[in-house]
Amino acid sequence: MASAAPAKTMPWVEKYRPRRMDDVAHQDEAVRALKKAMETGNLPHLLFYGPPGTGKTSTIHAAAAELYGPTLVKKLKMELNASDERGIQVVREKIKNFASGVVGSSAAVADADGKMHAAPAFKLIILDEADSLTSAAQTALRRTMEVHSKVTRFCLICNYVSRIIEPLVSRCAVFRFKPLAPEAMRSRLQHIAEGEKLVLAEATYDALLRISHGDMRKAITTMQSGAALFGGDLSPAQVIEAAGELPDPMADRILNVVAKTDFRQVQTAAKDTALSGYSMAAVVDKLFDRVVGAADMSDLVKAGMLERLARASRAVAEGCDEHLHMLDLLLAMQRCQHGWVVPTDSDPDAGEL
Amino acid sequence: MLWVDKHRPTSLDKMDYHKDLSSRLSSLAAHGEIPHLMFFGPAGAGKKTRVMATLRALFGAGVEKMRLNHRSFKTPTNRTLEITTVSSNYHVEINPSDVGSGDRFVVQEVIKEMAQSGSMAAAASVRGLASTPSAAGSEEASSSSSSSSSSSSSSAAAAAAGAAAAGSSRGGRATFKVVVLTDVDRLSREAQAALRRTMELYTSSCRIILICESASRVIEPVRSRCLALRIAAPTQPEIMNVLDAVAKKEGVELPKAFAAKLSRASERNLRRAVLMLEASKISNYPFTPAQMPQTMDWQRYIEALAGDIAGAQSPGSLLAARGKLYSLLINCVPADVILRTLCHCLCTRAPNDFARHQIVSWATAMEGRLRAGSKEIFHLEAFVARAMQVLKGVALQMAELQAASAAAAPAASV
């Protein structure tokens, strides 16, 4: 029992993280270009960007493992992510120190895995979640990158390339990671399910794909929580519950009430949704999907509702009182639906903070 | 002892509602292994009760022997922070948001330390399996008293010996410590970000259970590391059942009609419902059919305030409202609760939906400023003033319409 336990609680995301570059799903262009660069031994600085769960971190770690082999990789790779302290001080001291140290002999060594690794003449610094680096820290990085480029390569990983300052972007080879295509995700999920002895229906995979929007990590985590909570045979509804999403019947009810003209029904619906424990973020996400796809609304109504949802989303990010904001959102959507206007809609005081 | 605490179920199979969730939790606990968990749901839905019951299922009755600790520590900036923890041999409960802006240090220092040290019970049970129980007990006592520097050696020895006994009797299933963090949604972003790494690093020796009201205030990376469990508020029939059971145990006669009234007034908050039942029993027993549930006095006060606002809209009544708002704030009613309740009461009293829509918009706008600003009374008063403006506007409009229709009627007849 004791020996089986750690494997059981080990996140599947880690357990099934691609170890070799060929295992990285669906990012052929980036992988091909990287491989070519590695073969020639001429790796530029790298910048990976793309939505979460598309394999950015996995790719660079797999690349480092192939490049250095299991022993050297510990010495020659440094990773810093958002949970480490990363102010300008760290860039000046820690990164610079690591970057400036010399690399040992560049002769090929036979490593523990029996393969030969032509140990390259440079080290690798991976800055994960680089968009959370302060701009001062990014500026400090500029020169460091150039000065030490003989012995060190940087790999910056971020979700939004626009949050990286231009001088850094221009020093790197930029790769965009695209959201995973449904087929690629499905086959990967099936592979994991096989490994974990789960038998899932096709509809369950569809639900997993739908809730994850191309985010592999989210799909796998949801599958694991669902399996832990509901046992081996997950139903689509249970997937939605495990992901904490608003289920369709609840969304139906909200849209129905909004389409009516009664204040009190909207009030009750808002209260029930909040008391059921669904987070406002989940409600906003779900309603967004439903409104965009709604067949029976005019574009004008949709635009008005989406604007309201955008405002609500901002309020959620700021940590609002969910009961009040939920009610306000639904009432505003009701006004959009019926073309009602009240003075507060055009009053800048009531709208923006 | 209050009825709420006295009749709180202690094991998963005694839970009154969300039965399938309870059975899932007990099957999780039966493995002797849990992932990090996050319980979220509205107040009074039974999050804490379920967490304690899960711990009991994991570790046995030993988790109920709890002690209160105060500890203080220094931050790197040389500030001294104090925090209260409740702990048993198997778990520690801590509310990091108590210390306000220093919460990051609590996560970085205190929680990390607890996570690293693992549980005494775990160490004891491992040894208990290796050797005879009595030998394990003494051995463990000596080793832990020599290694522990912070706590006094005698108490550590006693605790370890007790833990060893418990561990060996249960076969040492769970070999990790649990840290229960409450009010996680009140933690600052930095503190939550610091939690991320801790959760990954010490998975082998420590599990974290997070409790919060709103899942959207917990950052995504933390959420995605936990198995999230939604605890919905009980429905009114479910509350009535619980009230009925409590009344039976207390030997109190509870008519159905009054139970229904209580459950309606509780707004699906079970804790509030049971408290109201007890308060109503003290104020008037046996219950009469016409009796109103004993609600909180601040609630009645806000209702009265809403009545004043709806009754007269003038600079004078605004001034009077200020006095009442101040006395609510002085009595430690949180400003957001005042705003929410006041908005709700005003919506009930507003003459039409046109006014209601506007009142809710204003309440929402002021809630945003309340959060961003620091002086609460300003925003509450601004809301009252806006609500008065809306109500006055609607009243004038209706008067105009009436006058117009009165004028139009003779004109039409001519």
JSON list of C-alpha atoms in Angstrom, two decimals, chain B residues 173-267:
[
{"chain": "B", "resi": 173, "resn": "ARG", "atom": "CA", "xyz": [-2.40, 4.06, 7.13]},
{"chain": "B", "resi": 174, "resn": "ALA", "atom": "CA", "xyz": [-1.88, 7.73, 6.51]},
{"chain": "B", "resi": 175, "resn": "THR", "atom": "CA", "xyz": [1.72, 8.81, 6.61]},
{"chain": "B", "resi": 176, "resn": "PHE", "atom": "CA", "xyz": [1.32, 12.48, 5.96]},
{"chain": "B", "resi": 177, "resn": "LYS", "atom": "CA", "xyz": [0.28, 15.58, 7.79]},
{"chain": "B", "resi": 178, "resn": "VAL", "atom": "CA", "xyz": [-2.63, 17.74, 6.72]},
{"chain": "B", "resi": 179, "resn": "VAL", "atom": "CA", "xyz": [-2.56, 21.51, 6.75]},
{"chain": "B", "resi": 180, "resn": "VAL", "atom": "CA", "xyz": [-6.04, 23.04, 6.63]},
{"chain": "B", "resi": 181, "resn": "LEU", "atom": "CA", "xyz": [-6.10, 26.61, 5.38]},
{"chain": "B", "resi": 182, "resn": "THR", "atom": "CA", "xyz": [-9.31, 28.57, 5.84]},
{"chain": "B", "resi": 183, "resn": "ASP", "atom": "CA", "xyz": [-10.45, 31.72, 4.04]},
{"chain": "B", "resi": 184, "resn": "VAL", "atom": "CA", "xyz": [-8.04, 31.13, 1.19]},
{"chain": "B", "resi": 185, "resn": "ASP", "atom": "CA", "xyz": [-9.99, 33.54, -0.99]},
{"chain": "B", "resi": 186, "resn": "ARG", "atom": "CA", "xyz": [-8.91, 36.35, 1.31]},
{"chain": "B", "resi": 187, "resn": "LEU", "atom": "CA", "xyz": [-5.24, 35.64, 0.77]},
{"chain": "B", "resi": 188, "resn": "SER", "atom": "CA", "xyz": [-3.27, 38.12, -1.28]},
{"chain": "B", "resi": 189, "resn": "ARG", "atom": "CA", "xyz": [-2.07, 37.10, -4.72]},
{"chain": "B", "resi": 190, "resn": "GLU", "atom": "CA", "xyz": [1.54, 36.93, -3.56]},
{"chain": "B", "resi": 191, "resn": "ALA", "atom": "CA", "xyz": [0.63, 34.58, -0.75]},
{"chain": "B", "resi": 192, "resn": "GLN", "atom": "CA", "xyz": [-1.28, 32.36, -3.16]},
{"chain": "B", "resi": 193, "resn": "ALA", "atom": "CA", "xyz": [1.63, 32.36, -5.58]},
{"chain": "B", "resi": 194, "resn": "ALA", "atom": "CA", "xyz": [3.95, 31.33, -2.75]},
{"chain": "B", "resi": 195, "resn": "LEU", "atom": "CA", "xyz": [1.58, 28.49, -1.93]},
{"chain": "B", "resi": 196, "resn": "ARG", "atom": "CA", "xyz": [2.05, 27.06, -5.42]},
{"chain": "B", "resi": 197, "resn": "ARG", "atom": "CA", "xyz": [5.60, 25.95, -4.92]},
{"chain": "B", "resi": 198, "resn": "THR", "atom": "CA", "xyz": [4.99, 24.69, -1.39]},
{"chain": "B", "resi": 199, "resn": "MET", "atom": "CA", "xyz": [2.17, 22.51, -2.63]},
{"chain": "B", "resi": 200, "resn": "GLU", "atom": "CA", "xyz": [4.44, 20.86, -5.18]},
{"chain": "B", "resi": 201, "resn": "LEU", "atom": "CA", "xyz": [7.55, 20.47, -3.11]},
{"chain": "B", "resi": 202, "resn": "TYR", "atom": "CA", "xyz": [6.16, 18.77, -0.04]},
{"chain": "B", "resi": 203, "resn": "THR", "atom": "CA", "xyz": [3.49, 16.54, -1.55]},
{"chain": "B", "resi": 204, "resn": "SER", "atom": "CA", "xyz": [5.08, 13.44, -0.07]},
{"chain": "B", "resi": 205, "resn": "SER", "atom": "CA", "xyz": [4.86, 14.52, 3.56]},
{"chain": "B", "resi": 206, "resn": "CYS", "atom": "CA", "xyz": [1.97, 16.92, 3.58]},
{"chain": "B", "resi": 207, "resn": "ARG", "atom": "CA", "xyz": [-1.46, 17.48, 2.06]},
{"chain": "B", "resi": 208, "resn": "ILE", "atom": "CA", "xyz": [-3.13, 20.83, 1.97]},
{"chain": "B", "resi": 209, "resn": "ILE", "atom": "CA", "xyz": [-6.87, 21.32, 2.31]},
{"chain": "B", "resi": 210, "resn": "LEU", "atom": "CA", "xyz": [-8.10, 24.72, 1.24]},
{"chain": "B", "resi": 211, "resn": "ILE", "atom": "CA", "xyz": [-11.43, 26.13, 2.34]},
{"chain": "B", "resi": 212, "resn": "CYS", "atom": "CA", "xyz": [-12.94, 29.16, 0.65]},
{"chain": "B", "resi": 213, "resn": "GLU", "atom": "CA", "xyz": [-16.23, 30.74, -0.27]},
{"chain": "B", "resi": 214, "resn": "SER", "atom": "CA", "xyz": [-15.47, 31.82, -3.77]},
{"chain": "B", "resi": 215, "resn": "ALA", "atom": "CA", "xyz": [-13.35, 29.70, -6.05]},
{"chain": "B", "resi": 216, "resn": "SER", "atom": "CA", "xyz": [-12.78, 32.55, -8.49]},
{"chain": "B", "resi": 217, "resn": "ARG", "atom": "CA", "xyz": [-10.68, 34.41, -5.95]},
{"chain": "B", "resi": 218, "resn": "VAL", "atom": "CA", "xyz": [-8.19, 31.55, -5.80]},
{"chain": "B", "resi": 219, "resn": "ILE", "atom": "CA", "xyz": [-5.59, 31.80, -8.55]},
{"chain": "B", "resi": 220, "resn": "GLU", "atom": "CA", "xyz": [-5.79, 29.22, -11.32]},
{"chain": "B", "resi": 221, "resn": "PRO", "atom": "CA", "xyz": [-2.41, 27.55, -10.68]},
{"chain": "B", "resi": 222, "resn": "VAL", "atom": "CA", "xyz": [-3.41, 26.78, -7.08]},
{"chain": "B", "resi": 223, "resn": "ARG", "atom": "CA", "xyz": [-6.86, 25.62, -8.12]},
{"chain": "B", "resi": 224, "resn": "SER", "atom": "CA", "xyz": [-5.45, 23.30, -10.75]},
{"chain": "B", "resi": 225, "resn": "ARG", "atom": "CA", "xyz": [-3.29, 21.58, -8.16]},
{"chain": "B", "resi": 226, "resn": "CYS", "atom": "CA", "xyz": [-6.26, 20.58, -6.03]},
{"chain": "B", "resi": 227, "resn": "LEU", "atom": "CA", "xyz": [-9.21, 18.32, -6.36]},
{"chain": "B", "resi": 228, "resn": "ALA", "atom": "CA", "xyz": [-11.97, 20.91, -6.12]},
{"chain": "B", "resi": 229, "resn": "LEU", "atom": "CA", "xyz": [-15.13, 19.97, -4.26]},
{"chain": "B", "resi": 230, "resn": "ARG", "atom": "CA", "xyz": [-18.17, 22.17, -4.58]},
{"chain": "B", "resi": 231, "resn": "ILE", "atom": "CA", "xyz": [-20.34, 22.26, -1.47]},
{"chain": "B", "resi": 232, "resn": "ALA", "atom": "CA", "xyz": [-23.71, 23.73, -2.42]},
{"chain": "B", "resi": 233, "resn": "ALA", "atom": "CA", "xyz": [-25.88, 25.33, 0.23]},
{"chain": "B", "resi": 234, "resn": "PRO", "atom": "CA", "xyz": [-28.56, 22.95, 1.57]},
{"chain": "B", "resi": 235, "resn": "THR", "atom": "CA", "xyz": [-32.03, 23.36, 0.08]},
{"chain": "B", "resi": 236, "resn": "GLN", "atom": "CA", "xyz": [-34.91, 24.50, 2.25]},
{"chain": "B", "resi": 237, "resn": "PRO", "atom": "CA", "xyz": [-36.38, 20.99, 2.72]},
{"chain": "B", "resi": 238, "resn": "GLU", "atom": "CA", "xyz": [-32.91, 19.77, 3.70]},
{"chain": "B", "resi": 239, "resn": "ILE", "atom": "CA", "xyz": [-32.63, 22.53, 6.29]},
{"chain": "B", "resi": 240, "resn": "MET", "atom": "CA", "xyz": [-36.08, 21.67, 7.61]},
{"chain": "B", "resi": 241, "resn": "ASN", "atom": "CA", "xyz": [-35.02, 18.05, 8.06]},
{"chain": "B", "resi": 242, "resn": "VAL", "atom": "CA", "xyz": [-31.93, 19.05, 9.99]},
{"chain": "B", "resi": 243, "resn": "LEU", "atom": "CA", "xyz": [-33.90, 21.47, 12.17]},
{"chain": "B", "resi": 244, "resn": "ASP", "atom": "CA", "xyz": [-36.40, 18.72, 12.86]},
{"chain": "B", "resi": 245, "resn": "ALA", "atom": "CA", "xyz": [-33.65, 16.31, 13.89]},
{"chain": "B", "resi": 246, "resn": "VAL", "atom": "CA", "xyz": [-32.01, 18.90, 16.15]},
{"chain": "B", "resi": 247, "resn": "ALA", "atom": "CA", "xyz": [-35.34, 19.73, 17.80]},
{"chain": "B", "resi": 248, "resn": "LYS", "atom": "CA", "xyz": [-36.05, 16.05, 18.41]},
{"chain": "B", "resi": 249, "resn": "LYS", "atom": "CA", "xyz": [-32.66, 15.52, 20.03]},
{"chain": "B", "resi": 250, "resn": "GLU", "atom": "CA", "xyz": [-33.23, 18.54, 22.25]},
{"chain": "B", "resi": 251, "resn": "GLY", "atom": "CA", "xyz": [-36.75, 17.42, 23.09]},
{"chain": "B", "resi": 252, "resn": "VAL", "atom": "CA", "xyz": [-38.24, 20.57, 21.59]},
{"chain": "B", "resi": 253, "resn": "GLU", "atom": "CA", "xyz": [-41.61, 20.61, 19.83]},
{"chain": "B", "resi": 254, "resn": "LEU", "atom": "CA", "xyz": [-41.10, 22.17, 16.39]},
{"chain": "B", "resi": 255, "resn": "PRO", "atom": "CA", "xyz": [-44.21, 22.74, 14.24]},
{"chain": "B", "resi": 256, "resn": "LYS", "atom": "CA", "xyz": [-43.69, 22.25, 10.47]},
{"chain": "B", "resi": 257, "resn": "ALA", "atom": "CA", "xyz": [-44.87, 25.76, 9.66]},
{"chain": "B", "resi": 258, "resn": "PHE", "atom": "CA", "xyz": [-42.33, 27.36, 11.97]},
{"chain": "B", "resi": 259, "resn": "ALA", "atom": "CA", "xyz": [-39.51, 25.16, 10.63]},
{"chain": "B", "resi": 260, "resn": "ALA", "atom": "CA", "xyz": [-40.43, 26.33, 7.13]},
{"chain": "B", "resi": 261, "resn": "LYS", "atom": "CA", "xyz": [-40.30, 29.94, 8.27]},
{"chain": "B", "resi": 262, "resn": "LEU", "atom": "CA", "xyz": [-36.90, 29.41, 9.86]},
{"chain": "B", "resi": 263, "resn": "SER", "atom": "CA", "xyz": [-35.47, 27.75, 6.78]},
{"chain": "B", "resi": 264, "resn": "ARG", "atom": "CA", "xyz": [-36.77, 30.56, 4.58]},
{"chain": "B", "resi": 265, "resn": "ALA", "atom": "CA", "xyz": [-35.31, 33.23, 6.84]},
{"chain": "B", "resi": 266, "resn": "SER", "atom": "CA", "xyz": [-31.95, 31.46, 7.02]},
{"chain": "B", "resi": 267, "resn": "GLU", "atom": "CA", "xyz": [-31.32, 32.03, 3.29]}
]
